[in-house]
Amino acid sequence: MEDNIIIVDTAGNAIGEINKMDAHISGTLHRAFSVFVFNSKGQLLLQQRALDKYHSGGLWTNTCCSHPRAGEFTPDAAHRRLQEEMGMDCELTELFQFSYRHEFANGLIENEYDHVFMGISDELPLPNPAEVAGFRYIDTDLLIFELLEQPEQYTAWFKICLEQVLEIYRQII
C-alpha cells in the first residue's frame, strides 16, 4: 500500500497524487483500470480476490484491476498488474472509461475514474496467491445468471461495467 496513485478531476485529467490507502480512506477521486480477458471460446476469465485484500476479499471480479502509479501510463499499468496478479499478459485494447463511487462496510471508499481494457488470450494464468484466491473461465450467459442470483458474490465495479463490456465484446467478435 506504499504506492502513490493519480488523483483526477471528473473528466479523468491528472491533478495530483496521493497514497493509495489515503485515497481509499478519504474517498478522493483517482485513476484506476479494469482488465477483462476472454479466451477464444468467448469465456471470460474471472478472478476471486484474495481473502485478505483491503476490500472485497473473496469476491469474484474481472480478470485484473488496480491503479496506475504516479507517473505511469494506464496501459502500461494494466499490463504490469495483469502479469503481477494473473501471471500472464496479452494485447489489450481500451474500451471505455466510467466513474463510480462505492462505500464498503469497513469504511473504505472507492471513488474511481476507471479505464476498462479488454484482451483475448488462451494463455493459462498463473495467479499470485497474495492477490488471487482462485480463477475460472465462465460462459457469459452463465455469468449473467449468477450475477442475478448471487450479486453479493461479485465486486461493485464489476457489476457496474460488465454489461457495457459484453456489449462491446459481442460487436467486436
Tab-separated table of C-alpha atoms in Angstrom:
chain	number	residue	atom	x	y	z
A	1	MET	CA	0.000	0.000	0.000
A	2	GLU	CA	3.027	2.316	-0.342
A	3	ASP	CA	2.302	3.300	-3.954
A	4	ASN	CA	1.194	6.807	-4.785
A	5	ILE	CA	-1.651	6.848	-7.266
A	6	ILE	CA	-3.067	9.517	-9.558
A	7	ILE	CA	-5.726	11.975	-8.385
A	8	VAL	CA	-8.001	13.028	-11.253
A	9	ASP	CA	-10.750	15.540	-11.898
A	10	THR	CA	-14.204	14.435	-13.054
A	11	ALA	CA	-13.006	14.375	-16.689
A	12	GLY	CA	-10.147	11.997	-15.811
A	13	ASN	CA	-7.360	14.578	-16.036
A	14	ALA	CA	-4.456	14.083	-13.628
A	15	ILE	CA	-4.331	16.810	-10.988
A	16	GLY	CA	-2.049	15.304	-8.344
A	17	GLU	CA	-1.052	12.191	-6.494
A	18	ILE	CA	-1.950	10.509	-3.219
A	19	ASN	CA	-1.003	7.447	-1.215
A	20	LYS	CA	-3.272	4.572	-2.277
A	21	MET	CA	-4.648	3.836	1.188
A	22	ASP	CA	-5.190	7.543	1.894
A	23	ALA	CA	-7.260	7.750	-1.323
A	24	HIS	CA	-9.456	4.891	-0.133
A	25	ILE	CA	-9.865	6.373	3.342
A	26	SER	CA	-10.693	9.894	2.127
A	27	GLY	CA	-12.683	8.895	-0.961
A	28	THR	CA	-10.521	11.035	-3.256
A	29	LEU	CA	-11.308	10.543	-6.965
A	30	HIS	CA	-8.407	8.654	-8.537
A	31	ARG	CA	-7.456	6.776	-11.694
A	32	ALA	CA	-7.990	3.020	-11.873
A	33	PHE	CA	-8.281	0.340	-14.523
A	34	SER	CA	-10.135	-2.923	-15.035
A	35	VAL	CA	-8.976	-5.669	-17.412
A	36	PHE	CA	-11.314	-8.227	-18.987
A	37	VAL	CA	-9.625	-11.171	-20.749
A	38	PHE	CA	-11.689	-13.554	-22.865
A	39	ASN	CA	-10.468	-16.846	-24.305
A	40	SER	CA	-11.044	-17.975	-27.901
A	41	LYS	CA	-14.233	-19.774	-26.772
A	42	GLY	CA	-15.726	-16.444	-25.657
A	43	GLN	CA	-15.430	-17.253	-21.958
A	44	LEU	CA	-14.421	-14.512	-19.536
A	45	LEU	CA	-11.510	-15.125	-17.183
A	46	LEU	CA	-12.626	-14.195	-13.653
A	47	GLN	CA	-10.502	-13.900	-10.564
A	48	GLN	CA	-11.550	-14.360	-6.978
A	49	ARG	CA	-9.814	-11.676	-4.941
A	50	ALA	CA	-7.510	-12.894	-2.179
A	51	LEU	CA	-9.371	-13.220	1.097
A	52	ASP	CA	-7.196	-10.675	2.901
A	53	LYS	CA	-7.469	-7.840	0.357
A	54	TYR	CA	-8.164	-4.433	1.940
A	55	HIS	CA	-11.693	-4.562	0.495
A	56	SER	CA	-13.826	-7.039	-1.461
A	57	GLY	CA	-11.738	-10.008	-0.309
A	58	GLY	CA	-13.056	-13.334	-1.614
A	59	LEU	CA	-15.373	-11.725	-4.174
A	60	TRP	CA	-15.326	-12.614	-7.863
A	61	THR	CA	-14.376	-9.920	-10.349
A	62	ASN	CA	-12.894	-9.232	-13.762
A	63	THR	CA	-9.522	-10.667	-14.742
A	64	CYS	CA	-7.447	-7.919	-13.163
A	65	CYS	CA	-7.889	-4.440	-11.703
A	66	SER	CA	-5.738	-1.894	-9.944
A	67	HIS	CA	-4.351	1.656	-10.159
A	68	PRO	CA	-1.569	3.167	-12.234
A	69	ARG	CA	1.246	4.510	-10.104
A	70	ALA	CA	2.001	8.221	-10.173
A	71	GLY	CA	3.829	8.891	-13.452
A	72	GLU	CA	2.825	5.554	-15.011
A	73	PHE	CA	0.761	5.343	-18.202
A	74	THR	CA	-2.514	3.483	-17.643
A	75	PRO	CA	-1.997	0.874	-20.432
A	76	ASP	CA	1.470	0.097	-19.028
A	77	ALA	CA	-0.019	-0.330	-15.558
A	78	ALA	CA	-2.713	-2.662	-16.912
A	79	HIS	CA	-0.054	-4.933	-18.435
A	80	ARG	CA	2.084	-4.758	-15.278
A	81	ARG	CA	-0.783	-5.754	-12.997
A	82	LEU	CA	-2.063	-8.471	-15.347
A	83	GLN	CA	1.395	-10.040	-15.030
A	84	GLU	CA	1.641	-9.413	-11.252
A	85	GLU	CA	-1.858	-10.689	-10.421
A	86	MET	CA	-2.533	-13.371	-13.025
A	87	GLY	CA	0.975	-14.301	-14.240
A	88	MET	CA	0.029	-13.658	-17.860
A	89	ASP	CA	-0.108	-10.916	-20.447
A	90	CYS	CA	-1.835	-10.271	-23.769
A	91	GLU	CA	-2.634	-7.453	-26.139
A	92	LEU	CA	-5.098	-5.043	-24.513
A	93	THR	CA	-7.480	-2.523	-26.050
A	94	GLU	CA	-9.047	0.284	-24.036
A	95	LEU	CA	-12.831	0.119	-24.453
A	96	PHE	CA	-14.204	2.996	-22.369
A	97	GLN	CA	-13.959	4.854	-19.056
A	98	PHE	CA	-16.507	5.299	-16.297
A	99	SER	CA	-16.632	6.760	-12.804
A	100	TYR	CA	-18.102	5.148	-9.751
A	101	ARG	CA	-18.149	5.612	-6.008
A	102	HIS	CA	-18.761	2.807	-3.531
A	103	GLU	CA	-18.527	2.799	0.264
A	104	PHE	CA	-17.540	-0.506	1.888
A	105	ALA	CA	-18.657	-1.841	5.251
A	106	ASN	CA	-15.081	-1.466	6.580
A	107	GLY	CA	-15.220	2.323	5.996
A	108	LEU	CA	-13.059	2.398	2.858
A	109	ILE	CA	-14.308	4.240	-0.211
A	110	GLU	CA	-13.687	3.522	-3.881
A	111	ASN	CA	-14.053	6.732	-5.878
A	112	GLU	CA	-12.551	5.845	-9.216
A	113	TYR	CA	-12.240	7.045	-12.773
A	114	ASP	CA	-11.846	3.566	-14.267
A	115	HIS	CA	-10.274	2.767	-17.655
A	116	VAL	CA	-11.636	-0.534	-18.972
A	117	PHE	CA	-9.421	-2.767	-21.127
A	118	MET	CA	-10.155	-5.988	-22.983
A	119	GLY	CA	-7.878	-8.728	-24.287
A	120	ILE	CA	-8.188	-12.166	-25.831
A	121	SER	CA	-5.843	-14.955	-24.756
A	122	ASP	CA	-5.772	-18.708	-24.313
A	123	GLU	CA	-2.707	-18.461	-22.057
A	124	LEU	CA	-3.256	-20.313	-18.786
A	125	PRO	CA	-2.973	-17.881	-15.861
A	126	LEU	CA	-0.505	-18.491	-13.054
A	127	PRO	CA	-2.096	-16.341	-10.334
A	128	ASN	CA	-0.193	-14.739	-7.490
A	129	PRO	CA	-1.751	-16.201	-4.289
A	130	ALA	CA	-1.170	-12.912	-2.447
A	131	GLU	CA	-3.556	-11.265	-4.929
A	132	VAL	CA	-5.846	-14.041	-6.184
A	133	ALA	CA	-7.675	-16.792	-4.256
A	134	GLY	CA	-8.953	-18.526	-7.395
A	135	PHE	CA	-9.812	-18.137	-11.055
A	136	ARG	CA	-12.203	-19.587	-13.587
A	137	TYR	CA	-13.346	-19.174	-17.147
A	138	ILE	CA	-17.093	-18.721	-17.469
A	139	ASP	CA	-19.575	-18.516	-20.321
A	140	THR	CA	-21.126	-15.063	-20.328
A	141	ASP	CA	-24.724	-16.350	-20.220
A	142	LEU	CA	-23.951	-18.320	-17.051
A	143	LEU	CA	-22.169	-15.299	-15.586
A	144	ILE	CA	-25.203	-13.086	-16.128
A	145	PHE	CA	-27.400	-15.720	-14.459
A	146	GLU	CA	-25.023	-15.941	-11.483
A	147	LEU	CA	-24.971	-12.150	-11.147
A	148	LEU	CA	-28.764	-12.109	-10.981
A	149	GLU	CA	-28.911	-14.977	-8.475
A	150	GLN	CA	-25.927	-14.077	-6.265
A	151	PRO	CA	-24.871	-10.455	-6.817
A	152	GLU	CA	-23.206	-10.355	-3.393
A	153	GLN	CA	-20.518	-12.737	-4.716
A	154	TYR	CA	-19.182	-10.081	-7.137
A	155	THR	CA	-17.364	-6.763	-6.755
A	156	ALA	CA	-19.202	-3.451	-7.059
A	157	TRP	CA	-17.233	-2.155	-10.079
A	158	PHE	CA	-17.608	-5.449	-11.957
A	159	LYS	CA	-21.396	-5.303	-11.684
A	160	ILE	CA	-21.385	-1.712	-12.944
A	161	CYS	CA	-19.318	-2.152	-16.113
A	162	LEU	CA	-19.871	-5.789	-17.180
A	163	GLU	CA	-22.921	-5.113	-19.357
A	164	GLN	CA	-21.099	-2.484	-21.409
A	165	VAL	CA	-18.009	-4.724	-21.769
A	166	LEU	CA	-20.143	-7.618	-23.041
A	167	GLU	CA	-21.987	-5.352	-25.475
A	168	ILE	CA	-18.698	-4.131	-26.977
A	169	TYR	CA	-17.191	-7.625	-26.978
A	170	ARG	CA	-20.158	-9.009	-28.929
A	171	GLN	CA	-19.806	-6.219	-31.519
A	172	ILE	CA	-16.108	-6.946	-31.983
A	173	ILE	CA	-16.368	-10.717	-32.289
